Each structure stands twice: as structure tokens, then as C-alpha cells.
Coordinates of C-alpha atoms in Angstrom, one line a residue:
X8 CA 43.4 -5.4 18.5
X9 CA 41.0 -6.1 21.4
X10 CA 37.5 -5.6 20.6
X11 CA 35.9 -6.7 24.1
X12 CA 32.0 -6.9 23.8
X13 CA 32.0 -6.4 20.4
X14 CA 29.3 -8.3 18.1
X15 CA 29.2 -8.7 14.5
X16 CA 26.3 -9.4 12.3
X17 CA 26.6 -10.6 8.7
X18 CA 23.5 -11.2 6.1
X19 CA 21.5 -9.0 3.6
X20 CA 21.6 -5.8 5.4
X21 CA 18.9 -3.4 4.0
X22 CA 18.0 0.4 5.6
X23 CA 16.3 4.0 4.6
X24 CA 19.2 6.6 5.8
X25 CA 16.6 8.8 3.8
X26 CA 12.9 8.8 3.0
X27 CA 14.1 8.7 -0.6
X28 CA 15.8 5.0 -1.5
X29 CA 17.1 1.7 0.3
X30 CA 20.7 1.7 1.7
X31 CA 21.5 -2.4 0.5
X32 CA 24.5 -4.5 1.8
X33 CA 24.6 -8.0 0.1
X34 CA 25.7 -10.3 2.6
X35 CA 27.3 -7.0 4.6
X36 CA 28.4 -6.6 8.1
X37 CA 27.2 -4.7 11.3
X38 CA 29.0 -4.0 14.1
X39 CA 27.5 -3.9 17.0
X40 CA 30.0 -2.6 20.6
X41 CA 28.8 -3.9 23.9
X42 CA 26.1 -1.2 24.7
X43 CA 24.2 -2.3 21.4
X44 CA 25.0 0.5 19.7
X45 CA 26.3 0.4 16.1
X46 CA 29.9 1.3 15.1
X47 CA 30.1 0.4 11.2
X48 CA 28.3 -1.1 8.4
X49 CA 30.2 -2.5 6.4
X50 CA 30.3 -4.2 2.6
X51 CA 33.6 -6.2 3.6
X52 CA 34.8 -6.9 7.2
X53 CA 38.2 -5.7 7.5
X54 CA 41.1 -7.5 9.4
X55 CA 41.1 -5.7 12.3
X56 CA 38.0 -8.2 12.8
X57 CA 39.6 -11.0 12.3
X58 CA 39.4 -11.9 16.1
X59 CA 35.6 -11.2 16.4
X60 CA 33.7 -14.2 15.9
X61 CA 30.8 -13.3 13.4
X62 CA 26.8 -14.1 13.7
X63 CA 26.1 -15.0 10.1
X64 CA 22.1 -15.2 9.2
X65 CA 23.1 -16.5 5.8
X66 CA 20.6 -15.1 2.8
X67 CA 18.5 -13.5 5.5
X68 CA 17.5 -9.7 5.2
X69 CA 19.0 -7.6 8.4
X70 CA 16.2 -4.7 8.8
X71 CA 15.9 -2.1 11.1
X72 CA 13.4 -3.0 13.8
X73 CA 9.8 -1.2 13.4
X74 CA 8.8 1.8 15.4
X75 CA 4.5 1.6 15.7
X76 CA 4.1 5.4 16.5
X77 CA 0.6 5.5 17.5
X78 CA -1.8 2.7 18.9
X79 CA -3.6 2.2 22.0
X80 CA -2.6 -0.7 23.8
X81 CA -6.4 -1.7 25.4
X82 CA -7.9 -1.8 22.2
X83 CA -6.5 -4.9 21.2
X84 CA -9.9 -6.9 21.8
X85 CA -11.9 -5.2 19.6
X86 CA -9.4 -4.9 16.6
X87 CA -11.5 -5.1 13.4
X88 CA -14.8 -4.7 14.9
X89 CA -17.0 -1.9 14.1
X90 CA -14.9 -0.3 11.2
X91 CA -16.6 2.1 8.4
X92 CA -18.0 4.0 11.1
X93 CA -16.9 7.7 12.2
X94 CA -14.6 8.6 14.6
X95 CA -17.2 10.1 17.4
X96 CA -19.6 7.2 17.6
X97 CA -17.2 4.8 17.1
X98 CA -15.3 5.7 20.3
X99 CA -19.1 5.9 22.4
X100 CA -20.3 3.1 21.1
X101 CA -17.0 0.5 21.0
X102 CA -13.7 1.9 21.8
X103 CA -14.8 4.0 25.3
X104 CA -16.8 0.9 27.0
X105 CA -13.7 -1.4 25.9
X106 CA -11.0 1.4 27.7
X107 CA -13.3 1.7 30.9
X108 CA -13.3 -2.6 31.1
X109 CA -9.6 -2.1 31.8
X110 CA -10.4 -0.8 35.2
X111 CA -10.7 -4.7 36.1
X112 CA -6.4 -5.7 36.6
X113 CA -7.2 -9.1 35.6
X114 CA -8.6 -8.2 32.5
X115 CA -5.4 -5.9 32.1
X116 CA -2.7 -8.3 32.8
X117 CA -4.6 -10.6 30.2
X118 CA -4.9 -8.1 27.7
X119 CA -1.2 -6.4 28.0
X120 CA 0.5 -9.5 28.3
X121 CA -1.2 -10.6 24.7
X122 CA 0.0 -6.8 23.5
X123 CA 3.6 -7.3 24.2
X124 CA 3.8 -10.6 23.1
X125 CA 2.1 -9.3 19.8
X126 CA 4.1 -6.5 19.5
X127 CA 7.3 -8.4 20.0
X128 CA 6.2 -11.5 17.4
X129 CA 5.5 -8.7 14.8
X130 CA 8.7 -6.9 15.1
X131 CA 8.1 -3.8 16.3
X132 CA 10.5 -3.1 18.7
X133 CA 9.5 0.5 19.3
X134 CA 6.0 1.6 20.1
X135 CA 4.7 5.1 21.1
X136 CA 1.2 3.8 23.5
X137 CA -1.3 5.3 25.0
X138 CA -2.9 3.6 27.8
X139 CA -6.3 4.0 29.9
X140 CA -7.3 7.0 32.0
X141 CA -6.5 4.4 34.8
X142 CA -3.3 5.1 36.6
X143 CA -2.9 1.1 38.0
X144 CA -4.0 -0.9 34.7
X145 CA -1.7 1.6 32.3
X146 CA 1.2 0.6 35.3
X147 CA 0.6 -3.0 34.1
X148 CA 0.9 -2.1 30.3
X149 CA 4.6 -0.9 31.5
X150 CA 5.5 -3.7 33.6
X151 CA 4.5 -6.3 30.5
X152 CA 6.7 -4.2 28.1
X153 CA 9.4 -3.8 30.9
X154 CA 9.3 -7.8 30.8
X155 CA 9.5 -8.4 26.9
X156 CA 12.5 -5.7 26.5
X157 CA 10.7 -3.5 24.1
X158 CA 11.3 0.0 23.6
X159 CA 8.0 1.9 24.5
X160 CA 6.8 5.4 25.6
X161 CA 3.4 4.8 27.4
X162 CA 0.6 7.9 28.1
X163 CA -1.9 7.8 30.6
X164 CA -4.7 8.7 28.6
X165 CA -6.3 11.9 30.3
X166 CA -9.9 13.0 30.1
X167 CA -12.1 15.5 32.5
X168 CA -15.3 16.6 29.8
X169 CA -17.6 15.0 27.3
X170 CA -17.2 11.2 27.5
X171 CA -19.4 8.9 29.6
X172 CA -18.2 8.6 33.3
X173 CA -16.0 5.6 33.5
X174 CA -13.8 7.1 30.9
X175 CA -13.1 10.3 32.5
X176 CA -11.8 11.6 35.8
X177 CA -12.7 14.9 37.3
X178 CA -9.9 17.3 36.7
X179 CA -7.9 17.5 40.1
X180 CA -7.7 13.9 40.5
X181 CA -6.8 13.3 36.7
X182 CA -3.8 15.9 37.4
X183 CA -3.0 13.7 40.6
X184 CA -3.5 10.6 39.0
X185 CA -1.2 11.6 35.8
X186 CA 2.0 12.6 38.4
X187 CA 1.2 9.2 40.3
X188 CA 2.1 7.5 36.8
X189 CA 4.6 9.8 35.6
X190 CA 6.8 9.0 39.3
X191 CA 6.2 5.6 39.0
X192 CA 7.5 5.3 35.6
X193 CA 10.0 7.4 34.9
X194 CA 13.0 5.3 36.6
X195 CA 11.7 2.0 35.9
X196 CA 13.5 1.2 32.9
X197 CA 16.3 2.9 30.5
X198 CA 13.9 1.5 27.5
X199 CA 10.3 2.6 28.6
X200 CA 9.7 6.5 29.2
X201 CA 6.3 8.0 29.9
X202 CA 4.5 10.4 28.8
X203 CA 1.3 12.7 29.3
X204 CA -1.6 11.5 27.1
X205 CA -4.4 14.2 26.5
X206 CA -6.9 11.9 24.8
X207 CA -7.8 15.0 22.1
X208 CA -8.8 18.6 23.5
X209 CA -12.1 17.9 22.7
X210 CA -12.7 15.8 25.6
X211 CA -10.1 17.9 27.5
X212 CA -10.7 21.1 29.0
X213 CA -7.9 24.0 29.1
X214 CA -7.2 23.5 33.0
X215 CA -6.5 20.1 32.8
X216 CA -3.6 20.5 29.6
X217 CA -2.1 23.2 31.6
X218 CA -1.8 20.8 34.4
X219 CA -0.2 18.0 32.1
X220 CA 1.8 20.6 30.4
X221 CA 3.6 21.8 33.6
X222 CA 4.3 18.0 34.5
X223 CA 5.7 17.1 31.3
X224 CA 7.8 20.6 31.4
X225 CA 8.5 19.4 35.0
X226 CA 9.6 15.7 34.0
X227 CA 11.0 16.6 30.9
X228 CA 8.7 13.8 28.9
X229 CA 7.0 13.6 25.5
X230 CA 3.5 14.2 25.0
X231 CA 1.3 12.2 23.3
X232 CA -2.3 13.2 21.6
X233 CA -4.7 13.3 18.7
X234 CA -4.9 16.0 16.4
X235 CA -7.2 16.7 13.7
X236 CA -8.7 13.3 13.0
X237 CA -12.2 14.0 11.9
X238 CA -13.9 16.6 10.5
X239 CA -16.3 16.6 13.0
X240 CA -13.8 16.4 15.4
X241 CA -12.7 19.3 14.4
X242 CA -15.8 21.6 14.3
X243 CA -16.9 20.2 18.2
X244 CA -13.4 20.8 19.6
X245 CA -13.0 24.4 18.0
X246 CA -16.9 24.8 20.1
X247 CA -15.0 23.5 23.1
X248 CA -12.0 26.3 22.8
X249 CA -13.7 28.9 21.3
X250 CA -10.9 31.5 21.4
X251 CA -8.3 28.8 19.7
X252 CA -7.7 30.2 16.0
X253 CA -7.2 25.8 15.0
X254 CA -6.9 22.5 16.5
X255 CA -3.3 23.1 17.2
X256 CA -4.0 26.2 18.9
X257 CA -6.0 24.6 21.4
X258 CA -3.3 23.0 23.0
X259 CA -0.5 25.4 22.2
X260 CA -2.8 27.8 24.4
X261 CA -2.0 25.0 26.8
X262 CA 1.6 24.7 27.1
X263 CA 1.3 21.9 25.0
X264 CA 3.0 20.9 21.6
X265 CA 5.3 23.4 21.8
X266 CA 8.4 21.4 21.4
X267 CA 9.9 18.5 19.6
X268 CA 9.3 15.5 22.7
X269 CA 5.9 15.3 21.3
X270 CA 3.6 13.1 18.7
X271 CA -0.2 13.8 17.4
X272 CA -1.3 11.0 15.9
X273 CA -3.5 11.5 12.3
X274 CA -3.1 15.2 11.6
X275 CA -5.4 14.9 8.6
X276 CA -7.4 18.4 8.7
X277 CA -4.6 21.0 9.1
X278 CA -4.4 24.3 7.9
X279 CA -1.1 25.8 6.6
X280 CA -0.7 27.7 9.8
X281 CA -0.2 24.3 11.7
X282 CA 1.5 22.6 9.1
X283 CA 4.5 24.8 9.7
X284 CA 4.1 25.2 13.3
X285 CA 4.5 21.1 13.6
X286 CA 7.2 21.5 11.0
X287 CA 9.0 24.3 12.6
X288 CA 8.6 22.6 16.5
X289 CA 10.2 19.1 15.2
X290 CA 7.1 17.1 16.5
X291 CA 6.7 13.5 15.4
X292 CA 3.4 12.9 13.1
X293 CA 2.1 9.4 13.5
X294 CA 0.6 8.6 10.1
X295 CA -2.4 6.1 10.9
X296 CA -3.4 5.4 7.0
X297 CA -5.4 2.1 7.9
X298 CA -7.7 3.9 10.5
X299 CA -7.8 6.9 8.3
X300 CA -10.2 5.0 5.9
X301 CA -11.3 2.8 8.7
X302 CA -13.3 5.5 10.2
X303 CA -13.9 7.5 7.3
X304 CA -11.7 10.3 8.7
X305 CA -9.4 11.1 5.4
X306 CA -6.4 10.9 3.8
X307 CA -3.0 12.3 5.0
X308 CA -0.5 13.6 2.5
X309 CA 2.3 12.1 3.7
X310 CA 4.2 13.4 0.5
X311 CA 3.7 16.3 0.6
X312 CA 4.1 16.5 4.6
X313 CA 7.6 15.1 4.1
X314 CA 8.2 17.5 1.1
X315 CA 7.8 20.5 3.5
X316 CA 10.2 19.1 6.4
X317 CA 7.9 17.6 8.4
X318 CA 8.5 14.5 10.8
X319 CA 6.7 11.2 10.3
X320 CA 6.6 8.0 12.0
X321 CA 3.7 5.0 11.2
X322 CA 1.2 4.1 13.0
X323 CA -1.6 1.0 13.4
X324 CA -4.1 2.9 15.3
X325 CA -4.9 -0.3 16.7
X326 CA -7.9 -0.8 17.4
X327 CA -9.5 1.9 14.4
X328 CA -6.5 0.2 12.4
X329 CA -7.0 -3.4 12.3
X330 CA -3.4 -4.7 12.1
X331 CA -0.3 -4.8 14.1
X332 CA 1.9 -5.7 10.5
X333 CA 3.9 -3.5 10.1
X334 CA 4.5 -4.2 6.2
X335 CA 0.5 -4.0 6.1
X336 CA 0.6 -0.9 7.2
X337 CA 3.6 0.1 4.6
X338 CA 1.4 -0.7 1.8
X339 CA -1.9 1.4 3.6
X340 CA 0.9 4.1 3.1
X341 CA 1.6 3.6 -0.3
X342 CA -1.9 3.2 -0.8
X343 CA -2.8 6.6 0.5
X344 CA -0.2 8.4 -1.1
X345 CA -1.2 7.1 -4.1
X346 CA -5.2 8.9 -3.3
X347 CA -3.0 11.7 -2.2
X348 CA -1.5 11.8 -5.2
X349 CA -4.5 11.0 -8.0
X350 CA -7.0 12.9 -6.0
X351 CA -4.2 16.5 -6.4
X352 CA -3.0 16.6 -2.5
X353 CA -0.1 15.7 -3.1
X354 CA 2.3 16.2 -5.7
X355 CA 4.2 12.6 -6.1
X356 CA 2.7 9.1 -5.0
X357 CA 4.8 7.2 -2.0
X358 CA 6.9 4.4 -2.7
X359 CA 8.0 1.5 -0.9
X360 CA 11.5 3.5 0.3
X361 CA 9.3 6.0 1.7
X362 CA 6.8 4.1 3.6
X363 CA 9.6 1.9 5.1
X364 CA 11.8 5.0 6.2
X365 CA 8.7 6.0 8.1
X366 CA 8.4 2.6 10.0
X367 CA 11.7 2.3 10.9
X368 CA 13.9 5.3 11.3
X369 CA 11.1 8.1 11.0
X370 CA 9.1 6.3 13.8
X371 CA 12.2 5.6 15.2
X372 CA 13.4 9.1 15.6
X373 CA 11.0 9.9 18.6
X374 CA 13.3 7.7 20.8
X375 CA 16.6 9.2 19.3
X376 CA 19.1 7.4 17.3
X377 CA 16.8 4.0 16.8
X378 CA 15.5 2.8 13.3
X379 CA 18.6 3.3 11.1
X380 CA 22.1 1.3 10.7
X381 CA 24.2 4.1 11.2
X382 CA 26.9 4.4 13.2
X383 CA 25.5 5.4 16.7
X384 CA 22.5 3.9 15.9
X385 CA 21.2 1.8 18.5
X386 CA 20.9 -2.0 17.1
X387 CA 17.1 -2.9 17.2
X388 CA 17.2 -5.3 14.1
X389 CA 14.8 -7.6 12.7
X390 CA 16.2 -11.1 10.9
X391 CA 13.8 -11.9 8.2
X392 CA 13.3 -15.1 5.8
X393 CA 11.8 -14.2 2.7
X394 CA 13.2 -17.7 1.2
X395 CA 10.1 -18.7 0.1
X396 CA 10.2 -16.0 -2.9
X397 CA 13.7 -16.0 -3.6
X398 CA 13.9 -19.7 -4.6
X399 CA 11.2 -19.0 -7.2
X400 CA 12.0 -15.4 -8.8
X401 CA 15.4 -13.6 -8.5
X402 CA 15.5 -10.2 -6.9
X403 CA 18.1 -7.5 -6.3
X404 CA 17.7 -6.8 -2.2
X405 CA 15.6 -4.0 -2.9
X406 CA 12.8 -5.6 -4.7
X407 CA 13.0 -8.5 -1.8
X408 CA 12.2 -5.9 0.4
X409 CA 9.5 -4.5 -1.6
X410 CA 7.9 -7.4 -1.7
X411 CA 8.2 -8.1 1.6
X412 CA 6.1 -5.1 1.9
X413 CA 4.1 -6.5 -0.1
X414 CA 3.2 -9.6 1.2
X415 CA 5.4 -10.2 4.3
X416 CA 3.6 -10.7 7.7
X417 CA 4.9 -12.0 11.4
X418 CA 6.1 -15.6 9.9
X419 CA 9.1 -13.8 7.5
X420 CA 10.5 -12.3 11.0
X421 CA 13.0 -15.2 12.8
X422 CA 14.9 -13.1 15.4
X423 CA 14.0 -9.3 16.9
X424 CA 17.0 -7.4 18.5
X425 CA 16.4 -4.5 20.8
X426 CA 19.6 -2.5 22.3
X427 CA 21.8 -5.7 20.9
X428 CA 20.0 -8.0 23.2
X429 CA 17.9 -11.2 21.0
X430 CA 14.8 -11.0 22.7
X431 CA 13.5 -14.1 19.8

């Protein structure tokens, strides 16, 4: 039999099907066709095969590649600076001034071409990004993760009220500016889709998210926003929308949020009535538990979110979070769970299955059938070395990846696959 294009990959082959346990393969196969899409996992590798000339990592855990569901790309100078401070004057005082610098495209194409390159050294091969308000620098941030062959969805952040006046746009020419992008974008690349990117309605009034909610209804693309963060948050954007019964509400009034093609990042502070209405819409919640405590904004329950149906992906949050590992911020999810958990929000802690389920295929959901070794899957795969535990302490492949978790950080990842293509 003919199997023209085919690839097969052979090593420790560990994945979360389910939020619940590891899937483990010791020393399994995957096969990958010639689009990069998965066709079997398998224990043994049957005859049929036999022809197929297998890539064999040895010992080496196979993982599904991460998905970082919410950070903001022009941050990255100003990662750990400024943390144990609240959400509002942490964004006037640090994260505001360092957005409007990206006005300057040098500065940009420095600072996007360090992203990517961070993003693709730390194995996240997915990442749901939110730009600048400015339409030419966030057009950089595209071109750089064009280059690097990383799966991305990029927003234009939008603002037209309450932030200083390099970081906002007055509404007309925001609206403008956002369908500049969105053209620009949208056939660019099979792997990089954009999106519309209300900052968070309270710097947003109701005219502009009806003008981003008819484009992304228009262009059929995701949008990407803040929801609930901060308790004072909270309180100044229900004053902004008085008539909105919630945070939701105030983009739901909109247009916005009303399907599935969307992800709020934190969703802390939420009352039941939007905890079903996220539940019942299918949108993506990016979990952000390192900037959570960062900024003193709280603690989700990501138990108890998953317990009622609810999607979640992980996030960094950089800058607010302060790191781009992906097993870091595993463990700031178990970590949270566990509060969750001792403090009554939640009635079970998180493990380690969990936590990676939400890095990899949970995340992954937002761009469809990524994050998983399932057939049909696409094959975005990470090759990791974790030798330098194994040789001291025998584990069952499990455990190796909880303690890769654990302790694990850019140096354990050796090659990164996105769409079957080695991009290291």
C-alpha cells in the first residue's frame, strides 16, 4: 500500500483527550498524512506501515503543542515589572505608556520579532494576541508570526473613552482603522486569522462595539476582550453602561459575545447569569491565573467552571503574567485551583491532567481540531527531553509529565511542529 506524504512519529506519546486524565503511548506511533493532519495513534505500528520510514525521538515525550490563549504581544518589555499592583493603575501607569511606544515601527519590529521567537522557543505553537490600537505596528506583529509559522489569531486592540490620548482613537477612525486591519489580514495566511479586540467596555463606548460587532459578523472572525477582571473594573464599567444588568451584558447589548468565535480573557467576577450565558454560547475562557494574583484581581474557579460545561484555554497574560512557560503557568493553575478549592469556590482542587488539557487542547479548541492527538487533529507537537530526571528516578509517563509541569521550562523542548512542518 502507497502511503504518499505520509509521516510517522514514534517516542513517548502523551495527550488529555479529556480534562480528566493523560492519554500515554510508551514509545507509540503517530501518523501524520501530508496536510499535517493526524490519522492514527497508535501503541504498535501495523504492517501496512511497513513502507513508511519512521521519525523515532527515542525516550522523548511527544506532547501536543501549547495554545497561550490570552497575552498581549507589546507587553513583552515590561514583563515582571510593576506586579502587586491593581489592574487600573497598573495599565496608566506601565502597561498604556509601553502600548502607545509601539507607535514607533522600529520599536515594533524589535519587539515582535523577540515575541515570536519567544513564543516559538517556548512551545507554544498557538496563541490568541492582542495587539496595539495601531493598525501598522499590530500588521508587523502578523507578518513576524507569518514568518515563524505559528498558529496565531491577532486583535487590534480598540479604544475610543477613558485612557490617555495615545492609547485611544476617536470612534470613526478606530471603526476605519479596525476594517483596514481586518482586510489586510484576513488572506494573508491559512495559520494567522484576525480578530476584533475591544480592549474591555470600560474604555469602550456602545457605538464603537457595535461597529466591531458588525465587522466581525461581516468577516466572520473571533472576538477577543477582557471580561471581569477586577473588581473595580467592574463597578466603573457597569457606570459606563448603566442600563447593562452585568459585565457581559455590556457587550451582548453590542452584538458582541454572542457566539462561540469568541474569548474573554480572566472572567473572575461573574454572576450565574453569565456563567451560563458563556457556557451556553461555547465561548473560550482564557484562564490568566499568574496575572490573577499579579494584580490582585482574584481567583478563577477553573473547577468548577469546567464542572458546569464551560470552555477554557490558559493564558500568560503577558505582561500582568510574568512568564511565557507554559508548564509555569500549569502549575499557577493547579495553584489556584487549589485556593479555589480550600477557600470553598470550588468543589475539587485541579490536577496536573486538568491544567495540561487546558494548555493544549482546551486552548487549542479556539482554532479547531489543534491540541489533541486524535485522529483529525492537526499535528502541532512538541518533542521534549526530560532525561535529566529519568536517569535518576523511574517514572510511569504520567508522572514524567507531571513533573515536567513541575519543573520543565524552554530547555526540555528539542523540536516544535506546527501543521506537520518542524519549525525547530
Amino acid at each position: 500500500m502507497r502511503h504518499a506524504g505520509v509521516h510517522i512519529y514514534r517516542g513517548n506519546i502523551v495527550f488529555t483527550p479529556t480534562p480528566q486524565d493523560f492519554v500515554a503511548l510508551a514509545r507509540g506511533y503517530v501518523v501524520v498524512d501530508g496536510a499535517g493532519v493526524i490519522t492514527e495513534c497508535l501503541a504498535d505500528l501495523p504492517d501496512r506501515y511497513c513502507t513508511v520510514p519512521v521519525i523515532d525521538h527515542g525516550d522523548r515525550l511527544v506532547l501536543p503543542g501549547f495554545t497561550d490563549a490570552h497575552l498581549h504581544a507589546s507587553q513583552l518589555p515590561i514583563t515582571g515589572l510593576q506586579c502587586n499592583t491593581e489592574l487600573i493603575d497598573w495599565l496608566h501607569t506601565l502597561a498604556l505608556p509601553q502600548e502607545a511606544a509601539l507607535a514607533d515601527a522600529a520599536y515594533a519590529d524589535a519587539v515582535y520579532t523577540r515575541f515570536a521567537e519567544d513564543l516559538l522557543r517556548n512551545g507554544i505553537t498557538g496563541s490568541i494576541v492582542m495587539g496595539t490600537i495601531h493598525a501598522e505596528s499590530t500588521a508587523v506583529l502578523v507578518d513576524k508570526l507569518i514568518a515563524a509559522g505559528l498558529r496565531s489569531c491577532v486583535a487590534k486592540v480598540s479604544r475610543d473613552q477613558n485612557a490617555p490620548a495615545d492609547a485611544c482613537q476617536d470612534t470613526a477612525r478606530e471603526i476605519a482603522d479596525v476594517r483596514h486591519f481586518l482586510t489586510q489580514t484576513l488572506a494573508r495566511s491559512p495559520l494567522v486569522t484576525p480578530a476584533v479586540g475591544p480592549s474591555t467596555a470600560m474604555v469602550c463606548t456602545r457605538k464603537l462595539m457595535k461597529g466591531l460587532a458588525q465587522q466581525a459578523a461581516e468577516f466572520d472572525i473571533p472576538c477577543h476582550t477582557h471580561l471581569a477582571e477586577n473588581r473595580a473594573e467592574v463597578e466603573s464599567t457597569l457606570q459606563q453602561h448603566p442600563d447593562c444588568v452585568d459585565f457581559l451584558d455590556t457587550y451582548q447589548r453590542a452584538g458582541l459575545l454572542g457566539t462561540a468565535n469568541a474569548v474573554v480573557a480572566h472572567a473572575i467576577h461573574l454572576n450565574d447569569r453569565e456563567k451560563r450565558a458563556i457556557r451556553d454560547t461555547g465561548m473560550l475562557v482564557a484562564h490568566c491565573p499568574h496575572s490573577n494574583l499579579n494584580l490582585l484581581s482574584g481567583v478563577m474557579p477553573l473547577a468548577e467552571y469546567h464542572d458546569m460545561g464551560i470552555r477554557v484555554g490558559l493564558g500568560s497574560d503577558l505582561a500582568a503574567g510574568h512568564a511565557l512557560n507554559m508548564f509555569a503557568n500549569m502549575v499557577g493553575a493547579i495553584q489556584s485551583g487549589a485556593m479555589s478549592y480550600l477557600t470553598g469556590r470550588a468543589s475539587r482542587p485541579v490536577p496536573p491532567a486538568e491544567a495540561f488539557y487546558c494548555a493544549t487542547k482546551g486552548g487549542g479548541s479556539f482554532f479547531g481540531k489543534t491540541g489533541s492527538f486524535e485522529p483529525g487533529y492537526a499535528f502541532d507537537a512538541l518533542v521534549v527531553d526530560d532525561s535529566m530526571w529519568t536517569r535518576h528516578q523511574p517514572m510511569t509517563l504520567p508522572q514524567r509529565v507531571e513533573k515536567l509541569i513541575y519543573c520543565g521550562d524552554d530547555r526540555n523542548i528539542d523540536h516544535v511542529y506546527v501543521d506537520g512542518r518542524r519549525l525547530r
